[in-house]
Tab-separated table of C-alpha atoms and ligand atoms in Angstrom:
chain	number	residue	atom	x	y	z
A	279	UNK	CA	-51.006	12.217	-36.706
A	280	UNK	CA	-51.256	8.573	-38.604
A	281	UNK	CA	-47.277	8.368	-40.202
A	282	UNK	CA	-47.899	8.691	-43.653
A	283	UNK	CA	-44.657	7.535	-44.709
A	284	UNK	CA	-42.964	3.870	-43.317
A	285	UNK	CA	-39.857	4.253	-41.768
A	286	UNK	CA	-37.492	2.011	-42.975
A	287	UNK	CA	-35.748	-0.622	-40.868
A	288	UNK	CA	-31.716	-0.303	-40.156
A	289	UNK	CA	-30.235	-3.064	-38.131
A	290	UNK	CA	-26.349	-3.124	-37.276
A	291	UNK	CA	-24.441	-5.444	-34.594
A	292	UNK	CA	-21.604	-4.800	-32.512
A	293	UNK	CA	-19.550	-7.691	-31.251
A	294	UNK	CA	-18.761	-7.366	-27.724
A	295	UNK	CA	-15.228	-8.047	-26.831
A	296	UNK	CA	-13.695	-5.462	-24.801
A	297	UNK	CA	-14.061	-1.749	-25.156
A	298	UNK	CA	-14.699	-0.043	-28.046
A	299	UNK	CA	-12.640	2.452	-30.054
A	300	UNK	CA	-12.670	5.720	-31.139
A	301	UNK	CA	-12.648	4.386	-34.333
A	302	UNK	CA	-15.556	2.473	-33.792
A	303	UNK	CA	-17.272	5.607	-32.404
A	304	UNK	CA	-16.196	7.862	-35.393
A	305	UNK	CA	-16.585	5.300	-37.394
A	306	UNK	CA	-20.126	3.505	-36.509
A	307	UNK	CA	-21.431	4.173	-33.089
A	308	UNK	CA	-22.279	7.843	-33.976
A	309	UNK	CA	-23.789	6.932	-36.991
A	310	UNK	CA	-25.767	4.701	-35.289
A	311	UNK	CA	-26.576	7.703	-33.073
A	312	UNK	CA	-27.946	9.761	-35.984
A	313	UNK	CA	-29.920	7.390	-37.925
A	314	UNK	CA	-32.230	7.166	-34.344
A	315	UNK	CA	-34.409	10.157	-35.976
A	316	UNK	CA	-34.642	8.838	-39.672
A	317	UNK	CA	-35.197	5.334	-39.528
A	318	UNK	CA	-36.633	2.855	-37.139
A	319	UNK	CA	-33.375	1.414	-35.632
A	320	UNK	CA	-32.588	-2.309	-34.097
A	321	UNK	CA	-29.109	-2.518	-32.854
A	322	UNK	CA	-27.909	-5.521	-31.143
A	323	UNK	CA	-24.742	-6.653	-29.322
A	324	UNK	CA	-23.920	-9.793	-30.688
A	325	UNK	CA	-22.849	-11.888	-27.896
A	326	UNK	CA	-23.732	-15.167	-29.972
A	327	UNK	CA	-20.786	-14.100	-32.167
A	328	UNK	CA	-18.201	-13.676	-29.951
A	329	UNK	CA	-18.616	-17.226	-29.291
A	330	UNK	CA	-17.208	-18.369	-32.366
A	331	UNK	CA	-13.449	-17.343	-30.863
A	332	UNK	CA	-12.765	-18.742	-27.217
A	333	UNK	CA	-14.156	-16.031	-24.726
A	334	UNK	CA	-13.439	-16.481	-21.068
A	335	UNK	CA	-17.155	-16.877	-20.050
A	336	UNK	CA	-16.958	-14.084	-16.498
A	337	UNK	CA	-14.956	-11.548	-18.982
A	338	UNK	CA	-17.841	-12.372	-21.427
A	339	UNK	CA	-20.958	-11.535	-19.491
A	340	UNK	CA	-18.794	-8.480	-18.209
A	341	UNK	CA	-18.233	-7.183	-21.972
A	342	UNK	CA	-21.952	-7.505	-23.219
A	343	UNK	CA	-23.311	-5.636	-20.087
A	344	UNK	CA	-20.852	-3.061	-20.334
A	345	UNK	CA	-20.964	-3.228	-24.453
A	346	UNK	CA	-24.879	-1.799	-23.933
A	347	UNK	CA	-24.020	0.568	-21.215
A	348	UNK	CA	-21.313	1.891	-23.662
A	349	UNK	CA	-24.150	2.113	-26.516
A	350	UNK	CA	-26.287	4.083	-24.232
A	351	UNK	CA	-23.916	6.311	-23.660
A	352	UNK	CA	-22.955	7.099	-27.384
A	353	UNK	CA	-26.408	8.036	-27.306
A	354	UNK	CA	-28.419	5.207	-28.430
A	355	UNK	CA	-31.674	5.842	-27.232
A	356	UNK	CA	-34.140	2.226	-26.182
A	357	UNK	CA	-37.141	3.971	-26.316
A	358	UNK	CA	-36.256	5.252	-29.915
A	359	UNK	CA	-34.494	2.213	-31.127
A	360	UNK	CA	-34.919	-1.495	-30.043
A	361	UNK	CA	-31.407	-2.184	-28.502
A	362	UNK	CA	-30.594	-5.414	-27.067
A	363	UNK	CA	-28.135	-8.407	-26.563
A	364	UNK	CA	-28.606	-11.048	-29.141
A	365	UNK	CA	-29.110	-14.173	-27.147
A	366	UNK	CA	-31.780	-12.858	-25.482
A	367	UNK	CA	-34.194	-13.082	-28.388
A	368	UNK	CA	-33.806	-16.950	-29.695
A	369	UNK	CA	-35.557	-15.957	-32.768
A	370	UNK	CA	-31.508	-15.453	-34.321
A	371	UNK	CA	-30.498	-18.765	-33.365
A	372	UNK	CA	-33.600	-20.462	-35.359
A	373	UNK	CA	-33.851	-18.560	-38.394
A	374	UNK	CA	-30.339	-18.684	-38.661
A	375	UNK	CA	-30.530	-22.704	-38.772
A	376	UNK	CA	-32.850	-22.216	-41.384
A	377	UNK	CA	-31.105	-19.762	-43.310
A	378	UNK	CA	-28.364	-22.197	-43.217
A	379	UNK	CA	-30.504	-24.873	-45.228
A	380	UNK	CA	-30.154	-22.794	-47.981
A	381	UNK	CA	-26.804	-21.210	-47.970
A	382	UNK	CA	-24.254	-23.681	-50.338
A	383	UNK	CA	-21.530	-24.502	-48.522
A	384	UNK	CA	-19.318	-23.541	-51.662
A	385	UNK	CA	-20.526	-19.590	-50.495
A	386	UNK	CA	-20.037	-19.872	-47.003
A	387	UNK	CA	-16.224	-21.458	-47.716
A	388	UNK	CA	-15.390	-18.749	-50.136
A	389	UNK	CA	-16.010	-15.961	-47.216
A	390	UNK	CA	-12.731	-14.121	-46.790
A	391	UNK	CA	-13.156	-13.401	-42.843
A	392	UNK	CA	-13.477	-17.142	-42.225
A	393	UNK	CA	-10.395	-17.382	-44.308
A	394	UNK	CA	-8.454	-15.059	-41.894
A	395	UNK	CA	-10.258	-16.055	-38.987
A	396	UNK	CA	-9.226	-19.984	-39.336
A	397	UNK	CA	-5.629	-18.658	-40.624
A	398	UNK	CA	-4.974	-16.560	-37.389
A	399	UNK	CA	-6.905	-19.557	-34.911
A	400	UNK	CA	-6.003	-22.850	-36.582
A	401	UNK	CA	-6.493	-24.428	-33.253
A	402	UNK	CA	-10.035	-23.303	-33.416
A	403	UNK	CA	-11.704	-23.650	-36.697
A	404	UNK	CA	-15.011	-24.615	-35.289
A	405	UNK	CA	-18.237	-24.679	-36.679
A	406	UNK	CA	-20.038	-21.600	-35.866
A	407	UNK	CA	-17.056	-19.896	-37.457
A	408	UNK	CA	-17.915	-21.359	-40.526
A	409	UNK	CA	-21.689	-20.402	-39.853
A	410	UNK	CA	-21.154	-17.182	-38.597
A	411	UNK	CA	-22.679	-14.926	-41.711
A	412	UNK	CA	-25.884	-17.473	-41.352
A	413	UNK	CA	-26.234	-15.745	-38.026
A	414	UNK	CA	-25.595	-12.456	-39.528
A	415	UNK	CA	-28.296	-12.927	-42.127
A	416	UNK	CA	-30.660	-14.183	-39.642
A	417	UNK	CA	-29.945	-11.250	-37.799
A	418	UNK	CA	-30.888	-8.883	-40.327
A	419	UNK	CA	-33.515	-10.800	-41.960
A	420	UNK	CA	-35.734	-11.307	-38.829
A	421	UNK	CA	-36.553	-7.648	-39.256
A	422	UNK	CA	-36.894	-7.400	-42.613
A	423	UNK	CA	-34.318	-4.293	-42.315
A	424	UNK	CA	-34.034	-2.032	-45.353
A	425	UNK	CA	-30.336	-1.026	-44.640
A	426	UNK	CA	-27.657	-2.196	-43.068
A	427	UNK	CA	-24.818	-0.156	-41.809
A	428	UNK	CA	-21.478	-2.094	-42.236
A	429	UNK	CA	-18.287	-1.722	-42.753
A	430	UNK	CA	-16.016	-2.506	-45.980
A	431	UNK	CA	-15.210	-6.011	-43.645
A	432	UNK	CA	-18.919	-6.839	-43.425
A	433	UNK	CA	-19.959	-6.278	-47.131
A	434	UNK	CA	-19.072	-9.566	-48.383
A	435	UNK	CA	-21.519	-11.035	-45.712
A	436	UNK	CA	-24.300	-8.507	-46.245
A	437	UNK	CA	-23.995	-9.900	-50.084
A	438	UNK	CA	-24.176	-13.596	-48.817
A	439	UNK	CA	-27.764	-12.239	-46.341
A	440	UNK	CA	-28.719	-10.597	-49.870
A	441	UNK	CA	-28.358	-13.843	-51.654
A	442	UNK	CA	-29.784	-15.947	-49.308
A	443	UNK	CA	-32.714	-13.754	-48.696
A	444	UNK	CA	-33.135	-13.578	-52.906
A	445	UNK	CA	-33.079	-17.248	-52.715
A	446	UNK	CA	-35.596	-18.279	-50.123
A	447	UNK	CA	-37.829	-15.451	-51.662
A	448	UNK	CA	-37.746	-17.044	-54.926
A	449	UNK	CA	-38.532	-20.577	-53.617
A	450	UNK	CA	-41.487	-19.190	-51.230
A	451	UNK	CA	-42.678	-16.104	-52.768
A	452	UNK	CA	-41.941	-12.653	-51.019
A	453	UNK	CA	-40.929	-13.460	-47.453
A	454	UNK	CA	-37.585	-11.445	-46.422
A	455	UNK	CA	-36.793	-7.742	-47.501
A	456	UNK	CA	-33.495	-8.005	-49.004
A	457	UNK	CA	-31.340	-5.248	-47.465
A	458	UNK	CA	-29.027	-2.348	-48.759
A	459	UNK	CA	-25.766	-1.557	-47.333
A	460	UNK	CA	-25.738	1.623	-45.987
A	461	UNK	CA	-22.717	3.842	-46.153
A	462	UNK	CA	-22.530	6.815	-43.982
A	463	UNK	CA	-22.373	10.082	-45.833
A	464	UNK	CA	-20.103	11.552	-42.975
A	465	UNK	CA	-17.684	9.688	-40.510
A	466	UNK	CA	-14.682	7.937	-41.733
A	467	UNK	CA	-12.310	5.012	-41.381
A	468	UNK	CA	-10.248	5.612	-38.345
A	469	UNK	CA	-6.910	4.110	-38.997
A	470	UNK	CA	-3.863	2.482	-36.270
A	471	UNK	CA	-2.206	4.904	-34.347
A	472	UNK	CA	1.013	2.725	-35.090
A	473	UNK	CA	0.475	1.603	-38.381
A	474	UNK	CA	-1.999	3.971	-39.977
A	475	UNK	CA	-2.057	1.551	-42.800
A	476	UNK	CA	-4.269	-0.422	-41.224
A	477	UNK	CA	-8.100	-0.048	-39.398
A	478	UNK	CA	-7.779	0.729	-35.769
A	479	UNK	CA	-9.036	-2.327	-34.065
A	480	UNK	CA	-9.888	-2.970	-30.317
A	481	UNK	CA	-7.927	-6.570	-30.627
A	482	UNK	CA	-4.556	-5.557	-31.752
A	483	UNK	CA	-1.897	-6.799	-29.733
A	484	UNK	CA	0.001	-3.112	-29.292
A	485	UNK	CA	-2.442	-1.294	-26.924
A	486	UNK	CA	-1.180	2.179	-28.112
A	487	UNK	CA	-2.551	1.272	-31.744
A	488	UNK	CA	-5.797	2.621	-30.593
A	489	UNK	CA	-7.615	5.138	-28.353
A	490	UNK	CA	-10.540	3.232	-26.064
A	491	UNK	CA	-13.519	5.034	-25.882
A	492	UNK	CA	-12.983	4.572	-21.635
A	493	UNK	CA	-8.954	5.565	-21.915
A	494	UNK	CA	-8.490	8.492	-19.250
A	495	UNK	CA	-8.073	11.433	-20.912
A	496	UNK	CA	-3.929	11.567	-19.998
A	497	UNK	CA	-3.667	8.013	-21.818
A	498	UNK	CA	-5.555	9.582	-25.020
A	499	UNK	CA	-2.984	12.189	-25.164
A	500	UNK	CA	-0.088	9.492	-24.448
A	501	UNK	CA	-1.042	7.729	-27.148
A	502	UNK	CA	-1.701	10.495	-29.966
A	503	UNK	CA	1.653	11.769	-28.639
A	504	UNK	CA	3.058	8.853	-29.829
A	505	UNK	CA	1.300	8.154	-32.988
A	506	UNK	CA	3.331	7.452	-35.997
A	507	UNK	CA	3.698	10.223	-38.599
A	508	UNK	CA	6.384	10.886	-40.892
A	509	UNK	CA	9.432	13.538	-40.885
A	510	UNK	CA	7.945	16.106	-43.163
A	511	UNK	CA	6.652	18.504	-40.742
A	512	UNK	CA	3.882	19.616	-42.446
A	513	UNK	CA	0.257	18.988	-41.212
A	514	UNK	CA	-0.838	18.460	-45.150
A	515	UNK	CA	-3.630	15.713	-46.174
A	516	UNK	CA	-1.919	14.142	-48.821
A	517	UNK	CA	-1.176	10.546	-50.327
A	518	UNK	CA	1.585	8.807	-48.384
A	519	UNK	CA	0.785	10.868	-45.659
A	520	UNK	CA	-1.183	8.248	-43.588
A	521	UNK	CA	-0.344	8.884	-39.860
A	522	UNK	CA	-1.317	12.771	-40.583
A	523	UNK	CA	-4.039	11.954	-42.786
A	524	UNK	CA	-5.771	9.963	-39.982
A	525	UNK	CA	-4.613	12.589	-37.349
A	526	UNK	CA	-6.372	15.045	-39.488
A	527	UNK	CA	-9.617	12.529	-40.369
A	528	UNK	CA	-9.911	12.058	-36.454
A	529	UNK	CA	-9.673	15.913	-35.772
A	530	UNK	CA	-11.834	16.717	-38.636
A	531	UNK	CA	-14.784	14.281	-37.299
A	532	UNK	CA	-14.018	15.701	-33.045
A	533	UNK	CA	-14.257	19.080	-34.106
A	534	UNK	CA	-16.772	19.116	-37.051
A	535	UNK	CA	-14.688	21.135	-38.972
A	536	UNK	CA	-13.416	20.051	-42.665
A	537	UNK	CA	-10.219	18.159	-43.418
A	538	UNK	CA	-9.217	21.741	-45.301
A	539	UNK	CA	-10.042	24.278	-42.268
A	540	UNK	CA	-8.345	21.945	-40.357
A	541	UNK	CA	-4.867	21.803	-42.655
A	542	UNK	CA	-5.179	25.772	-42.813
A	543	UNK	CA	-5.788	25.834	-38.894
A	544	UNK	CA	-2.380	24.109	-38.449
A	545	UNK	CA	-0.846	25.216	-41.400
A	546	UNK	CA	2.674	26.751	-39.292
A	547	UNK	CA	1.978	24.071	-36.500
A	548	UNK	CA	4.914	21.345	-35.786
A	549	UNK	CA	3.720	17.863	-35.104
A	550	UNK	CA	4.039	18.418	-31.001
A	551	UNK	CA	1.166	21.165	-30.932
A	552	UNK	CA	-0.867	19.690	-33.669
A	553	UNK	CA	-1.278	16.603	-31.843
A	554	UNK	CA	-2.029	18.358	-28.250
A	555	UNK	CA	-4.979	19.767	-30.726
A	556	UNK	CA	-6.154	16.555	-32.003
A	557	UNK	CA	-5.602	15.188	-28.501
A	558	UNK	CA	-7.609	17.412	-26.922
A	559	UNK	CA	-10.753	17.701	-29.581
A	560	UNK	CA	-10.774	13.682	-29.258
A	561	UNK	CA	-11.078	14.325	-25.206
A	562	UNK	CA	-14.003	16.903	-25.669
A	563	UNK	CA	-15.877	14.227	-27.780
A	564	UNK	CA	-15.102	11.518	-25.654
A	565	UNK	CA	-15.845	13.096	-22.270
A	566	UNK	CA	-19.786	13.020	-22.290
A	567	UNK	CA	-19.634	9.121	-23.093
A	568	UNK	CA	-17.010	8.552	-20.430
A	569	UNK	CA	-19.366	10.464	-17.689
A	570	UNK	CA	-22.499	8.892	-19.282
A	571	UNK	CA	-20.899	5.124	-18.776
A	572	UNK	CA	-19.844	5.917	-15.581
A	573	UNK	CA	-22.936	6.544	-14.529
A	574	UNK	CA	-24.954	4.152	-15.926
A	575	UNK	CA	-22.301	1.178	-15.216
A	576	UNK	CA	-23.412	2.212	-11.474
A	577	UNK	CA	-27.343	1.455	-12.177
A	578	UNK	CA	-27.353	-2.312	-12.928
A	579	UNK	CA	-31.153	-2.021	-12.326
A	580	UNK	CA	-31.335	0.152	-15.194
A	581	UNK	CA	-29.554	-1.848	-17.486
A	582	UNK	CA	-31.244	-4.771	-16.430
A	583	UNK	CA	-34.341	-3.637	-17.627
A	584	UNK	CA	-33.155	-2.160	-21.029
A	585	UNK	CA	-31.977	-5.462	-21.375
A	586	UNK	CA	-35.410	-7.218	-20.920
A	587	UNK	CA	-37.241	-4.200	-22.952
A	588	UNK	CA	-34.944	-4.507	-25.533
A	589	UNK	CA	-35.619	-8.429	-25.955
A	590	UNK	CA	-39.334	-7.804	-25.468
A	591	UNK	CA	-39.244	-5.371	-28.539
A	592	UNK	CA	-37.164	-7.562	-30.510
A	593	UNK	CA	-38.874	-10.733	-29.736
A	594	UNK	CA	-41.885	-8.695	-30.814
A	595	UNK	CA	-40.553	-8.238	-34.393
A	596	UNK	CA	-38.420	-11.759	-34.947
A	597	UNK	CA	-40.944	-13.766	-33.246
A	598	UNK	CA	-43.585	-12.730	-36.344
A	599	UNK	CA	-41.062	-13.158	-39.123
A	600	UNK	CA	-39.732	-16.925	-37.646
A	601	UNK	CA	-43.302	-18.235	-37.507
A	602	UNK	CA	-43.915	-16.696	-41.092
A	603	UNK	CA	-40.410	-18.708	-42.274
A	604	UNK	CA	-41.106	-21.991	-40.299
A	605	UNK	CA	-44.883	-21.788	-42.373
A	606	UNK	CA	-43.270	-21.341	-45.372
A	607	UNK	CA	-41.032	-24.210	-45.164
A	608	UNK	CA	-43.521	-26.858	-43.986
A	609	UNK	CA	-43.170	-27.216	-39.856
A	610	UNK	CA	-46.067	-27.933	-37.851
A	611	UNK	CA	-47.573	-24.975	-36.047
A	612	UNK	CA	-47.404	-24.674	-32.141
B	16	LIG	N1	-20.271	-9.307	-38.076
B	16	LIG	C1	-20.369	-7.958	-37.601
B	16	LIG	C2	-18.985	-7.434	-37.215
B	16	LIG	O1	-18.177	-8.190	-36.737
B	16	LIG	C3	-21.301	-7.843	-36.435
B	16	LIG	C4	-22.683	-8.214	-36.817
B	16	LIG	C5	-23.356	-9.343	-36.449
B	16	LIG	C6	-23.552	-7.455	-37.622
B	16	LIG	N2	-24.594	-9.312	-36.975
B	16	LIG	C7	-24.753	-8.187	-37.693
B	16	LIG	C8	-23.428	-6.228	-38.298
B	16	LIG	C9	-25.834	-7.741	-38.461
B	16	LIG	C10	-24.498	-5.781	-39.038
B	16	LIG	C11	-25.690	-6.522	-39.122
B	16	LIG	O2	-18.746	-6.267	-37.353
């Protein structure tokens, strides 16, 4: 039957240094997962970006192959989705460099994640840093997504690939879709295990800040164990409340029950038992992956050659919308 109705494009990106976390599971990765039936998905791990911060180039090549082995076994599916590490279609690389003849430098300076970036790495304020949301656009833009799944971090580059597409479009006549943010309906922000003030990130320096999405099931209890709470004893979601508040967000989202079933559930519970619960609902979601990676990791083959479908099928796509750009702006066809 002839589809009737377009699906539209999503395309997201997932840097990859080191393993990812729970909260990037919760968070993004199963969202990712989901969408696979809706829309037509491209996901990419964006190796090209990780070079922007000094990467140690054997830990590198380790990270991206395991980064799409990881992917896989969150569920994306590549015959469903086009998934696929970013330098291997060079289609990013050269839009980007046009993208980034008609980006004002006055926009890319006033981008708050370069800000941070060069505050934390004075000693490397290269370039590319600078350029990174060129990438980003280019990224998006060679698919002409429709939505973009990012994070509150991401949405002040999403507006720069909005502008920039707006632009070029206005110069050229139609040539780029210019792409929604998408904001999950379900999920949630997964917070620090030690500071629950702030996101749970893969790079922070305290290891027991966040759960890996590889951590052995006695580590994942470990560190819930020790998660900061408060000295109310009462499993309540409630303002000032963080380190419950996430306990209860990352329970809610493992179990699939609501944040209020869940407060009822462990209404006379002390802190000790009601994070054995939590503990154990985030190793019943996270077992599956962890026997899925281990698996795959084995089968190099395999990912060898999701790797070079993947690039095929993205090449596919990009390789159209480049040539269509490089027309538009006056170069001499091959
Ligand atoms: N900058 C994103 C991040 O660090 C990753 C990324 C690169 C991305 N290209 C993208 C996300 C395109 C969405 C779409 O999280």
């Amino acid at each position: 039957m002839a589809e009737t109705v377009k699906k539209k494009v999503i395309f997201s990106g997932i840097q990859p240094t080191g393993v990812f976390t729970l909260g990037n599971y919760l968070g993004a990765l199963q969202n990712w997962v989901k969408l696979q039936d809706e829309y037509r998905c491209v996901y990419s791990v964006v190796d090209l970006h990780s070079l922007t911060v000094r990467q140690d180039p054997k830990q590198l090549r380790a990270n991206s192959l395991n980064s799409l082995a990881l992917l896989l076994a969150c569920g994306i599916d590549p015959e469903k989705s086009v998934l696929f590490l970013q330098s291997h279609a060079y289609t990013h690389t050269e839009l980007a460099w046009v993208l980034d003849c008609y980006i004002p430098f006055g926009e890319l300076s006033r981008m708050t994640q370069f800000k941070d970036k060069s505050q934390r790495h004075p000693e490397n304020i290269n370039a590319g840093l600078f350029n990174y949301p060129a990438l980003m656009a280019a990224d998006i833009l060679a698919y002409n997504a429709d939505l973009v799944p990012v994070g509150v971090d991401q949405k002040q580059h999403l507006e720069l690939t909005r502008n920039v597409a707006a632009r070029f479009n206005g110069i050229y006549g139609d040539t780029f879709v210019v792409p929604e943010p998408y904001i999950p309906k379900e999920g949630g922000k997964i917070m620090s295990l030690a500071d629950p003030t702030k996101k749970m990130s893969k790079s922070d320096d305290n290891p027991k800040a966040f759960i890996s999405i590889l951590d052995t099931p006695e580590t994942v209890v470990k560190k819930i164990k020790s998660a900061v709470t408060d000295s109310e004893a009462e499993v309540a979601y409630r303002e000032g409340k963080d380190g419950v508040n996430n306990l209860l967000t990352i329970y809610s989202v493992c179990s699939g029950v609501s944040i209020a079933e869940a407060e009822r559930e462990f209404a006379s519970a002390g802190y000790g038992d009601f994070k054995l619960a939590v503990a154990e609902a985030v190793n019943a979601r996270l077992r599956p992956v962890r026997e899925e990676y281990a698996r795959l990791i084995e089968d190099k083959a395999y990912l060898t050659q999701c790797c070079r479908q993947g690039a095929e099928r993205a090449l596919a796509i990009s390789s159209r919308i480049l040539t269509k750009v490089y027309k538009k702006v006056g170069l001499v066809a091959k």
